[in-house]
CSV table of N, CA and C in Angstrom, one decimal:
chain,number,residue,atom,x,y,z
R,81,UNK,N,-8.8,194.2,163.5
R,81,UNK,CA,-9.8,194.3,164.6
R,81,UNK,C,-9.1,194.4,165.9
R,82,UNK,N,-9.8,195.8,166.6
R,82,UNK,CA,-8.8,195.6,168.1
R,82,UNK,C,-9.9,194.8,169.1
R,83,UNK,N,-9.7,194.3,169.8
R,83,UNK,CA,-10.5,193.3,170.7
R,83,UNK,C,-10.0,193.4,172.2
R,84,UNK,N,-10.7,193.8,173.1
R,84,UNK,CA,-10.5,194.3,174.5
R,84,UNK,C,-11.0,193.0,174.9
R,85,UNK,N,-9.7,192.4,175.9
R,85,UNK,CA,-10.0,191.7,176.8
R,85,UNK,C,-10.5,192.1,178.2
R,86,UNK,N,-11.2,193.1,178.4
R,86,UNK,CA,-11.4,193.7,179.3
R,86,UNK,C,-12.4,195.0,179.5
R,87,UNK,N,-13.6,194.8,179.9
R,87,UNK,CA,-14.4,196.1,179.7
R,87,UNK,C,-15.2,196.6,181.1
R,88,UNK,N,-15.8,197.5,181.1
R,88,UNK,CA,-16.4,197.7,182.8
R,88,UNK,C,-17.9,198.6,182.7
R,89,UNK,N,-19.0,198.1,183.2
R,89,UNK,CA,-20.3,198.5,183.0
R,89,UNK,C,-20.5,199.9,183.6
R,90,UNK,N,-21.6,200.4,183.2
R,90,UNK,CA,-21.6,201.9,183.6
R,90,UNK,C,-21.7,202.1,184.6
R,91,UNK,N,-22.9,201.3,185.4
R,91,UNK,CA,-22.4,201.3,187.6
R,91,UNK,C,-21.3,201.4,188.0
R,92,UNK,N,-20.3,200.0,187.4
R,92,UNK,CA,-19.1,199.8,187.8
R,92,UNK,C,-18.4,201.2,187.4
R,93,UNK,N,-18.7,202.0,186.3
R,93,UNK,CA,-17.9,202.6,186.0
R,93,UNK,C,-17.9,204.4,187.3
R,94,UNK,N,-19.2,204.2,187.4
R,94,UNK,CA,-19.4,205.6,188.1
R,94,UNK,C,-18.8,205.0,189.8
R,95,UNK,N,-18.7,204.0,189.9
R,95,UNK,CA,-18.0,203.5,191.2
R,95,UNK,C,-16.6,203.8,191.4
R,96,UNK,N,-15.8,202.9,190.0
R,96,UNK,CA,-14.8,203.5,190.1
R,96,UNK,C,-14.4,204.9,190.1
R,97,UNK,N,-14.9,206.1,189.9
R,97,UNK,CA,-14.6,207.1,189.4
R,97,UNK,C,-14.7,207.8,190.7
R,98,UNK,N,-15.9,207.2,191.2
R,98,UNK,CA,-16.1,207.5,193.1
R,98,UNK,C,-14.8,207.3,194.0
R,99,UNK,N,-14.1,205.8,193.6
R,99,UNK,CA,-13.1,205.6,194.4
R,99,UNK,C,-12.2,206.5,193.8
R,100,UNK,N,-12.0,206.8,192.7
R,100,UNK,CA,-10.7,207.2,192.4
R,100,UNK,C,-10.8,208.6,192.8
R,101,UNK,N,-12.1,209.1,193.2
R,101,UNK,CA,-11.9,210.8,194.2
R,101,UNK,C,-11.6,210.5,195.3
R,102,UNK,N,-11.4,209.4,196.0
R,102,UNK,CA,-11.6,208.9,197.4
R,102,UNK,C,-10.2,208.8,197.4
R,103,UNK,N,-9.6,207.7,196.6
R,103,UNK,CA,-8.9,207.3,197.2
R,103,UNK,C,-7.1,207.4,195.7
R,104,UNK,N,-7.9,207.7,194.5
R,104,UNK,CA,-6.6,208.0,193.7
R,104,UNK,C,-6.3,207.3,192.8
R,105,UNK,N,-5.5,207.0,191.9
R,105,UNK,CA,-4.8,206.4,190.8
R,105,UNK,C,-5.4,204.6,192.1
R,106,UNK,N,-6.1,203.7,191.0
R,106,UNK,CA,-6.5,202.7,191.5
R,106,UNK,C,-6.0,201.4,190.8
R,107,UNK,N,-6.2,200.1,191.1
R,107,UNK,CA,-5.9,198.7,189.8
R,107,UNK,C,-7.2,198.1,189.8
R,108,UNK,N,-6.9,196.9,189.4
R,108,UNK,CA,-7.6,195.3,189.8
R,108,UNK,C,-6.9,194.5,189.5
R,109,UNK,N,-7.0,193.5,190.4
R,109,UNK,CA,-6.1,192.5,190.7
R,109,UNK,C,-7.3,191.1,190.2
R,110,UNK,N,-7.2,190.3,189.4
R,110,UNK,CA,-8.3,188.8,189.2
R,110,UNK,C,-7.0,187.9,190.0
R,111,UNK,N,-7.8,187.0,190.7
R,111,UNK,CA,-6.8,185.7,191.2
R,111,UNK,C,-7.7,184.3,190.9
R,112,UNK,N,-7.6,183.5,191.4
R,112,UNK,CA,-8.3,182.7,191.2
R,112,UNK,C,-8.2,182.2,192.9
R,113,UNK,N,-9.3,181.0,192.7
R,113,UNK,CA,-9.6,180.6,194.1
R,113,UNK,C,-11.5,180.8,194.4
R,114,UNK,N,-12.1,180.6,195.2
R,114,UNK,CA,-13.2,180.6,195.4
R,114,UNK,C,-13.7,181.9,196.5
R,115,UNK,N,-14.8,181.8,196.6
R,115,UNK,CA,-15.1,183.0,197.8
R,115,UNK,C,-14.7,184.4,196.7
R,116,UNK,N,-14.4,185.0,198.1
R,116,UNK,CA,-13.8,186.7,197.4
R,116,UNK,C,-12.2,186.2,196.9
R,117,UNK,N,-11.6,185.2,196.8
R,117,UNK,CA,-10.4,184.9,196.4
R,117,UNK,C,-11.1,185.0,194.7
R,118,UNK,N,-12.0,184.7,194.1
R,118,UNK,CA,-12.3,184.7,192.3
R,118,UNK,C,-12.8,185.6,192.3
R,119,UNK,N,-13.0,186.9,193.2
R,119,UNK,CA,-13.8,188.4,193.0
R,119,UNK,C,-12.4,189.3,192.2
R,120,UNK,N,-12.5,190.6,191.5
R,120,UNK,CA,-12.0,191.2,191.2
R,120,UNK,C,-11.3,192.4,192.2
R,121,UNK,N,-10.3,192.3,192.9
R,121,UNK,CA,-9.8,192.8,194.1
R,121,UNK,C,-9.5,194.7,193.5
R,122,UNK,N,-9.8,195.5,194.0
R,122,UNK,CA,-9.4,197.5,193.6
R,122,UNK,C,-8.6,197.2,194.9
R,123,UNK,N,-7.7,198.0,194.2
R,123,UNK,CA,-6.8,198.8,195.2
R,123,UNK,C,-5.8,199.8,194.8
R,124,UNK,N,-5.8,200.9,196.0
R,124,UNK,CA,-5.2,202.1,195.5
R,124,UNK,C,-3.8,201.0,194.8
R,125,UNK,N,-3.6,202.4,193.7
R,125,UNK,CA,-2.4,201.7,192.8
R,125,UNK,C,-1.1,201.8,193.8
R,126,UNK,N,-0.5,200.3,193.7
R,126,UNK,CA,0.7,200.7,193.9
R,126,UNK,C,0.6,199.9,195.7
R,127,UNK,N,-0.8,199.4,196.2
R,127,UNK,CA,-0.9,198.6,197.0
R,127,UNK,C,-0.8,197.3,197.2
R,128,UNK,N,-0.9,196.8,195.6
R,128,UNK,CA,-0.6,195.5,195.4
R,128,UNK,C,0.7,195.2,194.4
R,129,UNK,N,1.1,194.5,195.2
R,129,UNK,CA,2.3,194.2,194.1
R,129,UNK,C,2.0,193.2,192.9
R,130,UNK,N,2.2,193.8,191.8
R,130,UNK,CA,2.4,192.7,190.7
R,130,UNK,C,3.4,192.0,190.3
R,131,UNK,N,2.9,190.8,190.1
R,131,UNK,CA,4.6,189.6,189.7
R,131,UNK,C,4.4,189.5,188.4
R,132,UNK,N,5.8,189.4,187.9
R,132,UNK,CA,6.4,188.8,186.6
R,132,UNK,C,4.9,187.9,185.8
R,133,UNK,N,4.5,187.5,186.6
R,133,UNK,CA,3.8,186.1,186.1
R,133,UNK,C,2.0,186.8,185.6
R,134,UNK,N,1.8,188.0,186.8
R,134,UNK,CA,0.6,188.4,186.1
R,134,UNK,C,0.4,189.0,185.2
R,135,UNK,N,-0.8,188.9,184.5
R,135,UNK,CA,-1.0,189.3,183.0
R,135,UNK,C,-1.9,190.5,182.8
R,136,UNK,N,-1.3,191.9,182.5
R,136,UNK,CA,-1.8,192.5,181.9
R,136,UNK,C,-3.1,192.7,181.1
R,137,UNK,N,-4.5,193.1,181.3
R,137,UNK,CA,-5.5,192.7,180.4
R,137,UNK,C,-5.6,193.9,179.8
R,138,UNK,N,-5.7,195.0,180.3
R,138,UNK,CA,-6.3,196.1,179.4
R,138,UNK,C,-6.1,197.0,180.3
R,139,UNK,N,-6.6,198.6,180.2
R,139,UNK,CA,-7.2,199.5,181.3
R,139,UNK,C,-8.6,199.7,181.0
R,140,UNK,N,-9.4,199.9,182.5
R,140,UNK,CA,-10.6,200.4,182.2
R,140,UNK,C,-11.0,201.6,183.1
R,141,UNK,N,-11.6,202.9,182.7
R,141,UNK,CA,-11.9,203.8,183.4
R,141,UNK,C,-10.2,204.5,183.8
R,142,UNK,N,-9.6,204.4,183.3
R,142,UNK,CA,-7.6,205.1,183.9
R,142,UNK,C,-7.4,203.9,184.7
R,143,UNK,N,-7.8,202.5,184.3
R,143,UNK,CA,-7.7,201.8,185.9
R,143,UNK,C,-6.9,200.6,185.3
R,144,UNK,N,-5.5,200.1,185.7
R,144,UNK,CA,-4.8,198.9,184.9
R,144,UNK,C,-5.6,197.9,185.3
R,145,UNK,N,-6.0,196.6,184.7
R,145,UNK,CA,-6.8,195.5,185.3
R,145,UNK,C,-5.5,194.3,184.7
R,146,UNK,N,-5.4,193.4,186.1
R,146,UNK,CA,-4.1,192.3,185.7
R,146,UNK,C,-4.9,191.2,186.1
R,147,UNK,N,-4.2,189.9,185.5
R,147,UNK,CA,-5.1,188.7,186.1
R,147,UNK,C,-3.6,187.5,186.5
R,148,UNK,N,-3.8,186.8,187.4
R,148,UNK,CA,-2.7,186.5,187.7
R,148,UNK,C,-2.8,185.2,186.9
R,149,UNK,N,-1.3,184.9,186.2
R,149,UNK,CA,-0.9,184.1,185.2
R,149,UNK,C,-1.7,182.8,185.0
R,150,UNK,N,-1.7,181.9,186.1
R,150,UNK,CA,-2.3,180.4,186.3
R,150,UNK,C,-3.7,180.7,185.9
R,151,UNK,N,-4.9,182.1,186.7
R,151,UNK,CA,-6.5,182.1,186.1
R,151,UNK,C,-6.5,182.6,184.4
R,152,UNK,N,-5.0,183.5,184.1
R,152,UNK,CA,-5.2,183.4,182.6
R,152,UNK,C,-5.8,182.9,182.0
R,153,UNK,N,-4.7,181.4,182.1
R,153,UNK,CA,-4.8,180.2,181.3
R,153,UNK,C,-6.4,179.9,180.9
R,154,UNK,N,-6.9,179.7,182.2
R,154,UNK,CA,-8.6,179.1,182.2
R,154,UNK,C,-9.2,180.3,181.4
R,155,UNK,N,-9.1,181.5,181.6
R,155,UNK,CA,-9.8,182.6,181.2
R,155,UNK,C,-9.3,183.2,180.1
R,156,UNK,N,-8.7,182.9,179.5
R,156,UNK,CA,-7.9,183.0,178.2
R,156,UNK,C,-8.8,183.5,176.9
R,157,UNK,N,-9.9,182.4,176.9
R,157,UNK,CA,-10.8,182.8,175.6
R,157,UNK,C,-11.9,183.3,176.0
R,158,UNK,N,-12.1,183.8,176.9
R,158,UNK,CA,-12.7,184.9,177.5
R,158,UNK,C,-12.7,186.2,177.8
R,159,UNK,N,-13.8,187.3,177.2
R,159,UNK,CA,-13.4,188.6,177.5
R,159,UNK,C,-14.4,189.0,178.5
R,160,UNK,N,-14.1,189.6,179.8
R,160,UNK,CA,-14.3,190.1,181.7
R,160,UNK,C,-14.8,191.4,181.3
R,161,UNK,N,-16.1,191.4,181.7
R,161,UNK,CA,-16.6,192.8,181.9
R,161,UNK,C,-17.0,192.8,183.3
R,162,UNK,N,-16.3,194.0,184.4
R,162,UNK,CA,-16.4,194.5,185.7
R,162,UNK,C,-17.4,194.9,185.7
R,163,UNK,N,-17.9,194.4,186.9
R,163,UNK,CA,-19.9,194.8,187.0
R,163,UNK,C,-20.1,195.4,188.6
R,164,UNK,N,-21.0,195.6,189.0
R,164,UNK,CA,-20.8,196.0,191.0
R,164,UNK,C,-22.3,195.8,190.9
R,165,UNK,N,-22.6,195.0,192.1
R,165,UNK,CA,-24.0,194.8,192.9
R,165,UNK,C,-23.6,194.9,194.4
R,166,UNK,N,-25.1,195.0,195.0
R,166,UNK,CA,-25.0,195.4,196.2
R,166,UNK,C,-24.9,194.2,196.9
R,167,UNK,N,-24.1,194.5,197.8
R,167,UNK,CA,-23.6,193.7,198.9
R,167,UNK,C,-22.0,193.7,199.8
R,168,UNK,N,-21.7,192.7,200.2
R,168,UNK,CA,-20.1,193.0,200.9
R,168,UNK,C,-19.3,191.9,200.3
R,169,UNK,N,-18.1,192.6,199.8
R,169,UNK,CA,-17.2,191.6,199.4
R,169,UNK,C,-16.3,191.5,200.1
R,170,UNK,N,-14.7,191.2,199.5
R,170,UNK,CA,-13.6,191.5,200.5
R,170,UNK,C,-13.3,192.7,201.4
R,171,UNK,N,-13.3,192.8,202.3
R,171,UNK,CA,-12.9,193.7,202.8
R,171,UNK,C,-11.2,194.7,202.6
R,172,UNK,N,-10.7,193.8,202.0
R,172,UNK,CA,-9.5,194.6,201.2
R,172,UNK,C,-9.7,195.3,200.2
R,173,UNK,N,-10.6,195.4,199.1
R,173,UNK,CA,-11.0,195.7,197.8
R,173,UNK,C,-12.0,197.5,198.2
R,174,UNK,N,-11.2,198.6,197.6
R,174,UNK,CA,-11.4,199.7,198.0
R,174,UNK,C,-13.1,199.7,197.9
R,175,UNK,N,-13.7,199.4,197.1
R,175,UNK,CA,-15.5,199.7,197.3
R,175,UNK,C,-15.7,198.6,198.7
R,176,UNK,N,-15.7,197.7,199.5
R,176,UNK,CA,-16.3,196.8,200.3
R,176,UNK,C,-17.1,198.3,201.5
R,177,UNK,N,-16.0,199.4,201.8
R,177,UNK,CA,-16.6,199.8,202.9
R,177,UNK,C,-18.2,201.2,202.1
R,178,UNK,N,-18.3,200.3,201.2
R,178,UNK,CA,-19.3,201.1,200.1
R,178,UNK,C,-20.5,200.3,199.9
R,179,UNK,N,-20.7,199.4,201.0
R,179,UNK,CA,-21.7,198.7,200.7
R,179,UNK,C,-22.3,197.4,199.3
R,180,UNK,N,-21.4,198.0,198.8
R,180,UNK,CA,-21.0,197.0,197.2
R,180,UNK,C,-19.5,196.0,197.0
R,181,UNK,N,-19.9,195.6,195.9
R,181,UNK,CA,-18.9,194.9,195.3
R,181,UNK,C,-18.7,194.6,194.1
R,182,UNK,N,-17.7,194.7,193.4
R,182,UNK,CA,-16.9,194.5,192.3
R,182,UNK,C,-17.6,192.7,191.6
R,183,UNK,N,-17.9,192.4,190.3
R,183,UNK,CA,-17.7,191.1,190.4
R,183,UNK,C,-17.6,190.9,188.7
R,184,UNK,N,-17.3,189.8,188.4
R,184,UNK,CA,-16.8,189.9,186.4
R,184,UNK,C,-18.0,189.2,186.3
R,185,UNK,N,-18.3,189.2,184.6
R,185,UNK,CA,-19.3,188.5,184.2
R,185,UNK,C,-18.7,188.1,182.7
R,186,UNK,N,-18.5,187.4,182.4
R,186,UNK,CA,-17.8,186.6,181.2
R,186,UNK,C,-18.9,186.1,180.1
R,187,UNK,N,-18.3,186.0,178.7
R,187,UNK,CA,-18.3,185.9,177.9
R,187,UNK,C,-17.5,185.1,176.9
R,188,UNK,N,-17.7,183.8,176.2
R,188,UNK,CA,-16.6,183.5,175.4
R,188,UNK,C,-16.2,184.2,174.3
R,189,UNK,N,-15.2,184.6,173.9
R,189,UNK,CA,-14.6,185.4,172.7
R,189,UNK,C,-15.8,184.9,171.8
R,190,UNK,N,-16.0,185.6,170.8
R,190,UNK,CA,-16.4,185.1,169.2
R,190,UNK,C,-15.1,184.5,168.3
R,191,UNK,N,-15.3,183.5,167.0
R,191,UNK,CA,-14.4,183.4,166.7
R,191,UNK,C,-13.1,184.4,166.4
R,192,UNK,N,-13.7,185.1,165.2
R,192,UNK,CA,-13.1,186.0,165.4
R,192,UNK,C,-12.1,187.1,166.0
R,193,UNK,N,-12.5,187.2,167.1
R,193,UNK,CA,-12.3,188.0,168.0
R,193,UNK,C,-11.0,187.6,168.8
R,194,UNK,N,-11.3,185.9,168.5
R,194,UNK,CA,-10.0,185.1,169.5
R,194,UNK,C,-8.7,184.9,168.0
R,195,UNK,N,-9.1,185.1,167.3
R,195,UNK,CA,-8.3,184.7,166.0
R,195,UNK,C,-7.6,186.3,166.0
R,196,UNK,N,-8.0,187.4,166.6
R,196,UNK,CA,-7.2,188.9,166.2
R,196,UNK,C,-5.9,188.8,167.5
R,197,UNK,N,-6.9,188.4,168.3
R,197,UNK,CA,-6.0,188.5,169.9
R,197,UNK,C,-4.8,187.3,169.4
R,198,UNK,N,-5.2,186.1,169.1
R,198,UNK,CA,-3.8,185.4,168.5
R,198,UNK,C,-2.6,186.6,167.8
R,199,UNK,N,-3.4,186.6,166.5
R,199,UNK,CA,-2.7,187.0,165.8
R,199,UNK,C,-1.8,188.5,166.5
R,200,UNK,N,-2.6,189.1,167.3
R,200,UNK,CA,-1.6,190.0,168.2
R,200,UNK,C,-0.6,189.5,169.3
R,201,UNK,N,-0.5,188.4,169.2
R,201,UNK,CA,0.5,188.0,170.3
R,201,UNK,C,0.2,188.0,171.7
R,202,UNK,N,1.1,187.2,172.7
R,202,UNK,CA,1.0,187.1,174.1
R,202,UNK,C,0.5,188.7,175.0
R,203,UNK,N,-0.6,188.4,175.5
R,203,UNK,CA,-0.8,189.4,176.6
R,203,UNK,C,0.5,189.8,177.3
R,204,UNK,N,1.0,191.4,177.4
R,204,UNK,CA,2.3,191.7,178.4
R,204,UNK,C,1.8,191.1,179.8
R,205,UNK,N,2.9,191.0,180.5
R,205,UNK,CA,3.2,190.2,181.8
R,205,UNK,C,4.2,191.2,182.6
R,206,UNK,N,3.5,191.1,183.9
R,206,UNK,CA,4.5,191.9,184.5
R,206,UNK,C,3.6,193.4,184.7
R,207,UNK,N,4.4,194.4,186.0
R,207,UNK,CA,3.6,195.8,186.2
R,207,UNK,C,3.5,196.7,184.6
R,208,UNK,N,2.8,196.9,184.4
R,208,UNK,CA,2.8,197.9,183.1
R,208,UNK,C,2.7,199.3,183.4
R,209,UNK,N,1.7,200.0,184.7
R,209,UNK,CA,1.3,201.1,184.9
R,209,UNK,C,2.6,201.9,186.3
């Protein structure tokens, strides 16, 4: 069973595809924290630096998505699907001057699902793209 920790809704998806004419090869950064600090951060690739420590989740749309090591932990048995509603987020995060914003909407694994991802081993760590 392959099991995506990581998926992104069709809005989200025709958004990203918007930025990525705008603005190019793009990421997402998850951090933790409250406010726009727990929002899903875009940025042109290669804007934000990734540490050793962040974790890899998947790509969505050509787009790397990493979560930083510590919100892992908590979000671990959960699989993040990227969503966008209207409104203003960070102002760092390439859609903000777009009138929208990026935001996750979670799900806990099914058993199964968390039993394949074991059995596949640690999420990579570190820039992958």
């Amino acid at each position: 069973m392959n099991v995506a920790r990581v998926s992104v809704t069709p809005a989200a998806e025709v958004l990203l595809r918007k930025l990525q004419g705008m603005h190019g090869p793009l990421m997402f950064h998850q951090s933790g924290g409250c406010c726009d600090g727990s929002a899903p951060m875009c940025f042109p690739r290669g804007d934000f630096k990734i540490g050793q420590q962040d974790v890899f989740l998947g790509t969505i749309v050509d787009t790397p998505f990493y979560i930083s090591g510590p919100q892992f932990e908590y979000w671990q048995h959960t699989h993040l699907t990227v969503d966008v509603v209207p409104g203003r987020g960070s102002g760092f995060s390439a859609e903000a001057p777009e009138g929208v914003r990026f935001l996750i909407r979670s799900r806990v694994f099914e058993d199964a699902e968390y039993r394949a991802l074991q059995a596949a081993g640690e999420p990579l760590r570190g820039p992958q793209h």
